[in-house]
Amino acid sequence: MPELPDVEILRRYSESTVLYQEITSLEVMAERILEHIQPAQLEDRLVGNSFLDADRHGKHLFLELSSGYWLNLHFGMTGDLKYYKDTADEPEYSKLIIYFDNSYHLALIMPRKLGKVRLLEDPENFVTSKRLGPDAISSSMDYERFKGLFMDSRSMVKSAFMDQQKIAGIGNVYSDEILYQAGIHPRRQFKELSDQELHKLYNTMQDVLQTAIDFQAKPETFPEGTLIKHRREGENCPKCSGRIERIEVSGRAGYYCPTCQA
DNA sequence: CCTATAGCCTGACGGC
DNA sequence: TGCCGTCAGGCTATAG
């Protein structure tokens, strides 16, 4: 689930739930999701603190602690958050639970353990060290900057869009949606896109991501005409009623409409 | 620089 | 119903 729109919703969710409450304890159910830190050490760093802010870069969430450290959450393919009070409501597949002094809990839910939890001194340093590209919807992402990111890329558009070191936040599902709405075939090369196509792609990227956020990143509530609700081989294209095809691009399954995307 | 492949994990789903 | 293979919204390491 967690691409940029999903993580933005989780950021807002965190912001409206966990801020300014003292952390009293911690439970780690899957040690392997912790990177470069032991459970006991993480607990030491968190207990007694509150969260002061929630930031996001691409698919990464950063929660600022009153100590000045930051908790970094990355959700892998299956991560989610739940804030709840009653222990009976503890979600299945919780891998990390943070307890607050108001007797509420925050659970990091992750059936597959492909996400990561880190403690950071500075998110900006983290972004730099990971060589992440700029966030896809940051205010500095104007057309000129967007164009510059892909200027000398010789990879296929879908691959380049999913490359977090080029641009951060777009994954398999939303790359398909953006290319579908822009009418561009996933295997086209960036180099050969016309200025007009590139412009269309830029505008569509902003539009698709923002719309997804506006609809709480819940595909079932998205307007008709989106690929995401028909993203299966053999489904009907919502625009032309043709057949949705599945292809492999860079080892991932891409879905597109051969008629609408050239 | 780019692509393809495998591996990390484990639940959900479809077919028999 | 039960078993089994396949797939899945991420990322990394490795090889060509």
Short mmCIF file of C-alpha atoms (C1' of nucleotides) in Angstrom, two decimals:
data_model
loop_
_atom_site.label_atom_id
_atom_site.label_comp_id
_atom_site.label_asym_id
_atom_site.label_seq_id
_atom_site.Cartn_x
_atom_site.Cartn_y
_atom_site.Cartn_z
CA MET A 1 0.00 0.00 0.00
CA PRO A 2 2.58 2.57 0.85
CA GLU A 3 3.57 4.88 -1.96
CA LEU A 4 3.70 8.66 -1.63
CA PRO A 5 -0.05 9.27 -1.25
CA ASP A 6 -0.41 6.47 1.30
CA VAL A 7 2.53 7.69 3.34
CA GLU A 8 1.20 11.25 3.21
CA ILE A 9 -2.07 9.99 4.66
CA LEU A 10 -0.11 8.16 7.35
CA ARG A 11 1.83 11.34 8.05
CA ARG A 12 -1.40 13.26 8.55
CA TYR A 13 -2.77 10.44 10.64
CA SER A 14 0.30 10.55 12.89
CA GLU A 15 0.09 14.30 13.11
CA SER A 16 -3.50 14.20 14.28
CA THR A 17 -3.01 11.40 16.79
CA VAL A 18 0.38 10.89 18.42
CA LEU A 19 1.84 14.38 18.86
CA TYR A 20 2.61 15.75 22.34
CA GLN A 21 2.01 12.58 24.29
CA GLU A 22 4.73 11.08 26.40
CA ILE A 23 6.02 7.69 25.34
CA THR A 24 6.03 5.27 28.25
CA SER A 25 7.21 2.04 26.69
CA LEU A 26 7.82 0.08 23.55
CA GLU A 27 7.23 -3.38 22.24
CA VAL A 28 9.18 -4.84 19.33
CA MET A 29 7.78 -8.01 17.83
CA ALA A 30 10.12 -8.33 14.87
CA GLU A 31 13.67 -7.34 15.56
CA ARG A 32 14.67 -7.61 11.94
CA ILE A 33 12.77 -4.46 11.01
CA LEU A 34 15.05 -2.37 13.24
CA GLU A 35 18.07 -1.07 11.40
CA HIS A 36 21.30 -0.32 13.24
CA ILE A 37 19.65 -0.38 16.64
CA GLN A 38 18.62 -2.93 19.26
CA PRO A 39 15.13 -2.96 20.79
CA ALA A 40 16.40 -1.98 24.23
CA GLN A 41 18.40 0.90 22.83
CA LEU A 42 15.45 2.13 20.79
CA GLU A 43 13.26 2.01 23.88
CA ASP A 44 15.85 4.03 25.81
CA ARG A 45 15.80 6.68 23.11
CA LEU A 46 12.02 6.90 22.95
CA VAL A 47 10.72 6.58 26.48
CA GLY A 48 10.16 9.93 28.16
CA ASN A 49 9.94 11.69 24.81
CA SER A 50 6.98 12.98 22.86
CA PHE A 51 6.59 13.34 19.13
CA LEU A 52 6.64 16.97 18.03
CA ASP A 53 6.22 16.79 14.29
CA ALA A 54 5.62 14.46 11.36
CA ASP A 55 7.50 14.91 8.08
CA ARG A 56 7.65 12.92 4.91
CA HIS A 57 10.06 12.49 2.03
CA GLY A 58 8.95 10.15 -0.72
CA LYS A 59 7.86 6.94 0.97
CA HIS A 60 9.64 7.72 4.23
CA LEU A 61 7.92 9.03 7.33
CA PHE A 62 9.88 10.95 9.97
CA LEU A 63 8.56 11.57 13.46
CA GLU A 64 10.45 14.19 15.42
CA LEU A 65 11.17 13.41 19.06
CA SER A 66 11.47 16.01 21.81
CA SER A 67 15.10 14.91 22.26
CA GLY A 68 15.85 16.10 18.75
CA TYR A 69 16.20 12.61 17.34
CA TRP A 70 13.81 11.35 14.67
CA LEU A 71 12.04 8.05 14.28
CA ASN A 72 12.07 6.95 10.65
CA LEU A 73 9.43 4.54 9.41
CA HIS A 74 9.52 2.87 6.04
CA PHE A 75 6.55 0.69 5.24
CA GLY A 76 7.81 -1.76 2.67
CA MET A 77 4.98 -3.30 0.69
CA THR A 78 2.51 -3.90 3.47
CA GLY A 79 3.02 -1.32 6.23
CA ASP A 80 0.30 0.61 8.02
CA LEU A 81 -0.28 2.50 11.26
CA LYS A 82 -3.05 2.27 13.80
CA TYR A 83 -3.65 4.43 16.84
CA TYR A 84 -5.94 2.78 19.36
CA LYS A 85 -6.72 2.58 23.04
CA ASP A 86 -8.20 -0.74 23.93
CA THR A 87 -5.67 -3.57 23.96
CA ALA A 88 -8.36 -5.74 22.42
CA ASP A 89 -8.06 -3.56 19.32
CA GLU A 90 -4.41 -4.38 18.84
CA PRO A 91 -4.08 -5.04 15.12
CA GLU A 92 -2.98 -8.36 13.74
CA TYR A 93 0.59 -8.34 12.42
CA SER A 94 1.74 -5.52 14.68
CA LYS A 95 5.54 -5.47 14.64
CA LEU A 96 6.18 -2.40 16.78
CA ILE A 97 3.91 -0.85 19.39
CA ILE A 98 4.55 2.47 21.06
CA TYR A 99 2.72 3.09 24.34
CA PHE A 100 1.73 6.60 25.41
CA ASP A 101 0.88 7.98 28.84
CA ASN A 102 -2.69 8.72 27.77
CA SER A 103 -3.05 4.95 27.55
CA TYR A 104 -3.26 4.99 23.76
CA HIS A 105 -0.97 2.94 21.52
CA LEU A 106 0.52 3.32 18.08
CA ALA A 107 1.04 0.08 16.18
CA LEU A 108 3.20 -0.37 13.12
CA ILE A 109 1.44 -3.12 11.21
CA MET A 110 3.53 -5.08 8.72
CA PRO A 111 2.50 -8.62 7.69
CA ARG A 112 5.62 -9.00 5.58
CA LYS A 113 8.67 -7.69 7.35
CA LEU A 114 9.95 -5.68 4.44
CA GLY A 115 9.81 -2.27 6.09
CA LYS A 116 12.38 -0.57 8.31
CA VAL A 117 12.48 1.37 11.54
CA ARG A 118 15.44 3.64 12.18
CA LEU A 119 16.50 6.26 14.68
CA LEU A 120 18.04 9.29 13.01
CA GLU A 121 19.85 12.41 14.09
CA ASP A 122 18.77 14.26 11.00
CA PRO A 123 16.33 13.29 8.23
CA GLU A 124 18.10 15.49 5.70
CA ASN A 125 21.33 13.61 6.21
CA PHE A 126 19.41 10.37 5.82
CA VAL A 127 17.88 11.51 2.55
CA THR A 128 21.31 12.55 1.31
CA SER A 129 23.01 9.34 2.38
CA LYS A 130 20.33 7.27 0.67
CA ARG A 131 20.75 9.51 -2.35
CA LEU A 132 17.00 9.90 -2.58
CA GLY A 133 15.76 12.19 -5.29
CA PRO A 134 13.51 15.15 -4.48
CA ASP A 135 10.00 14.41 -3.27
CA ALA A 136 7.61 14.17 -6.20
CA ILE A 137 5.18 16.78 -4.86
CA SER A 138 7.52 19.07 -2.95
CA SER A 139 6.98 22.76 -3.69
CA SER A 140 10.38 22.94 -5.37
CA MET A 141 9.36 20.37 -7.94
CA ASP A 142 8.62 22.70 -10.82
CA TYR A 143 8.67 21.63 -14.43
CA GLU A 144 12.26 22.68 -15.06
CA ARG A 145 13.48 20.65 -12.14
CA PHE A 146 11.38 17.66 -13.14
CA LYS A 147 12.77 17.80 -16.66
CA GLY A 148 16.32 18.01 -15.32
CA LEU A 149 15.90 14.83 -13.30
CA PHE A 150 15.30 12.75 -16.39
CA MET A 151 17.20 14.69 -19.03
CA ASP A 152 19.95 12.17 -19.54
CA SER A 153 18.11 9.05 -18.43
CA ARG A 154 18.17 6.27 -20.97
CA SER A 155 15.83 4.01 -18.99
CA MET A 156 12.18 3.28 -19.62
CA VAL A 157 9.76 5.82 -18.18
CA LYS A 158 8.20 3.39 -15.73
CA SER A 159 11.59 2.31 -14.39
CA ALA A 160 12.82 5.87 -14.07
CA PHE A 161 9.63 6.92 -12.27
CA MET A 162 10.06 4.15 -9.73
CA ASP A 163 13.73 4.94 -9.16
CA GLN A 164 13.77 6.58 -5.75
CA GLN A 165 17.17 8.08 -6.46
CA LYS A 166 15.73 10.05 -9.34
CA ILE A 167 12.42 11.10 -7.81
CA ALA A 168 11.07 9.97 -4.44
CA GLY A 169 7.62 8.61 -3.75
CA ILE A 170 6.33 6.90 -6.88
CA GLY A 171 5.99 3.11 -6.85
CA ASN A 172 4.53 0.40 -9.01
CA VAL A 173 0.85 1.28 -8.79
CA TYR A 174 1.09 5.06 -9.12
CA SER A 175 3.65 4.88 -11.92
CA ASP A 176 1.07 2.85 -13.84
CA GLU A 177 -1.67 5.35 -13.00
CA ILE A 178 0.39 8.37 -14.05
CA LEU A 179 1.46 6.82 -17.34
CA TYR A 180 -2.09 5.74 -18.02
CA GLN A 181 -3.52 9.20 -17.39
CA ALA A 182 -0.74 10.78 -19.46
CA GLY A 183 -1.33 8.33 -22.31
CA ILE A 184 2.29 7.21 -22.37
CA HIS A 185 3.45 3.64 -22.84
CA PRO A 186 5.44 2.34 -19.83
CA ARG A 187 8.31 1.19 -22.03
CA ARG A 188 8.92 4.51 -23.75
CA GLN A 189 12.30 6.07 -23.07
CA PHE A 190 12.46 9.43 -21.40
CA LYS A 191 14.95 10.59 -24.00
CA GLU A 192 12.48 10.22 -26.81
CA LEU A 193 9.57 12.03 -25.17
CA SER A 194 8.62 15.30 -26.77
CA ASP A 195 8.49 18.49 -24.71
CA GLN A 196 4.76 18.30 -24.90
CA GLU A 197 4.68 14.73 -23.59
CA LEU A 198 7.11 15.58 -20.83
CA HIS A 199 4.96 18.50 -19.84
CA LYS A 200 1.88 16.33 -19.85
CA LEU A 201 3.70 13.78 -17.71
CA TYR A 202 4.70 16.41 -15.19
CA ASN A 203 1.22 17.82 -14.88
CA THR A 204 -0.32 14.37 -14.69
CA MET A 205 2.11 13.28 -11.98
CA GLN A 206 1.13 16.25 -9.79
CA ASP A 207 -2.51 15.71 -10.51
CA VAL A 208 -2.61 11.95 -9.88
CA LEU A 209 -0.66 12.15 -6.63
CA GLN A 210 -2.64 15.11 -5.31
CA THR A 211 -5.96 13.53 -6.25
CA ALA A 212 -4.98 10.30 -4.52
CA ILE A 213 -4.19 12.27 -1.37
CA ASP A 214 -7.49 14.14 -1.64
CA PHE A 215 -9.25 10.77 -1.67
CA GLN A 216 -7.31 9.52 1.37
CA ALA A 217 -5.27 7.18 -0.86
CA LYS A 218 -8.23 4.81 -0.87
CA PRO A 219 -8.57 3.53 -4.44
CA GLU A 220 -12.12 2.31 -3.89
CA THR A 221 -13.19 5.94 -3.43
CA PHE A 222 -11.33 7.27 -6.49
CA PRO A 223 -13.29 8.80 -9.36
CA GLU A 224 -14.19 6.66 -12.34
CA GLY A 225 -11.63 6.75 -15.08
CA THR A 226 -8.71 5.70 -12.92
CA LEU A 227 -6.65 2.67 -13.87
CA ILE A 228 -6.05 1.69 -10.28
CA LYS A 229 -9.53 0.22 -9.93
CA HIS A 230 -9.08 -1.85 -13.08
CA ARG A 231 -5.46 -2.80 -12.64
CA ARG A 232 -5.72 -6.46 -13.63
CA GLU A 233 -4.98 -8.29 -16.81
CA GLY A 234 -8.07 -8.59 -19.00
CA GLU A 235 -10.08 -5.88 -17.23
CA ASN A 236 -11.74 -3.26 -19.36
CA CYS A 237 -10.02 0.07 -19.82
CA PRO A 238 -12.26 2.73 -18.23
CA LYS A 239 -11.57 5.11 -21.10
CA CYS A 240 -11.83 3.00 -24.25
CA SER A 241 -13.20 -0.31 -22.96
CA GLY A 242 -10.25 -2.10 -24.51
CA ARG A 243 -8.34 -4.77 -22.69
CA ILE A 244 -5.83 -3.94 -19.95
CA GLU A 245 -2.54 -5.72 -20.54
CA ARG A 246 0.16 -6.82 -18.14
CA ILE A 247 3.84 -6.49 -18.96
CA GLU A 248 7.06 -6.85 -17.01
CA VAL A 249 9.10 -3.72 -16.66
CA SER A 250 12.29 -3.88 -14.61
CA GLY A 251 11.05 -6.98 -12.86
CA ARG A 252 7.72 -5.49 -11.80
CA ALA A 253 4.28 -6.09 -13.22
CA GLY A 254 3.04 -3.08 -15.11
CA TYR A 255 -0.54 -2.68 -16.30
CA TYR A 256 -1.58 -0.44 -19.16
CA CYS A 257 -3.98 0.08 -22.02
CA PRO A 258 -2.39 -0.57 -25.41
CA THR A 259 -4.97 1.63 -27.09
CA CYS A 260 -4.76 4.66 -24.82
CA GLN A 261 -1.02 4.55 -24.21
CA ALA A 262 1.37 4.97 -27.11
"C1'" DC B 1 24.58 4.07 -16.77
"C1'" DC B 2 21.06 0.39 -17.56
"C1'" DT B 3 18.55 -4.22 -17.21
"C1'" DA B 4 17.63 -8.69 -15.32
"C1'" DT B 5 17.64 -11.83 -11.46
"C1'" DA B 6 17.36 -13.43 -6.92
"C1'" DG B 7 16.47 -12.81 -2.21
"C1'" DC B 8 14.24 -10.92 1.83
"C1'" DC B 9 9.19 -12.15 4.16
"C1'" DT B 10 4.38 -13.96 4.56
"C1'" DG B 11 -0.60 -13.51 3.64
"C1'" DA B 12 -4.31 -13.71 0.08
"C1'" DC B 13 -6.18 -15.75 -3.81
"C1'" DG B 14 -7.31 -18.90 -7.61
"C1'" DG B 15 -7.23 -23.49 -9.50
"C1'" DC B 16 -7.60 -28.30 -8.99
"C1'" DT C 1 -12.46 -28.38 2.09
"C1'" DG C 2 -7.54 -28.63 1.49
"C1'" DC C 3 -3.29 -28.28 -0.76
"C1'" DC C 4 -0.24 -25.74 -3.77
"C1'" DG C 5 1.51 -22.54 -6.71
"C1'" DT C 6 1.59 -17.71 -7.76
"C1'" DC C 7 1.35 -13.04 -6.81
"C1'" DA C 8 1.97 -8.86 -4.11
"C1'" DG C 9 1.65 -0.90 -3.84
"C1'" DG C 10 9.60 -2.16 -1.77
"C1'" DC C 11 14.33 -2.41 -1.83
"C1'" DT C 12 19.07 -4.24 -2.13
"C1'" DA C 13 22.95 -6.84 -3.92
"C1'" DT C 14 24.93 -8.90 -7.80
"C1'" DA C 15 26.09 -9.93 -12.45
"C1'" DG C 16 26.23 -8.92 -17.40
#
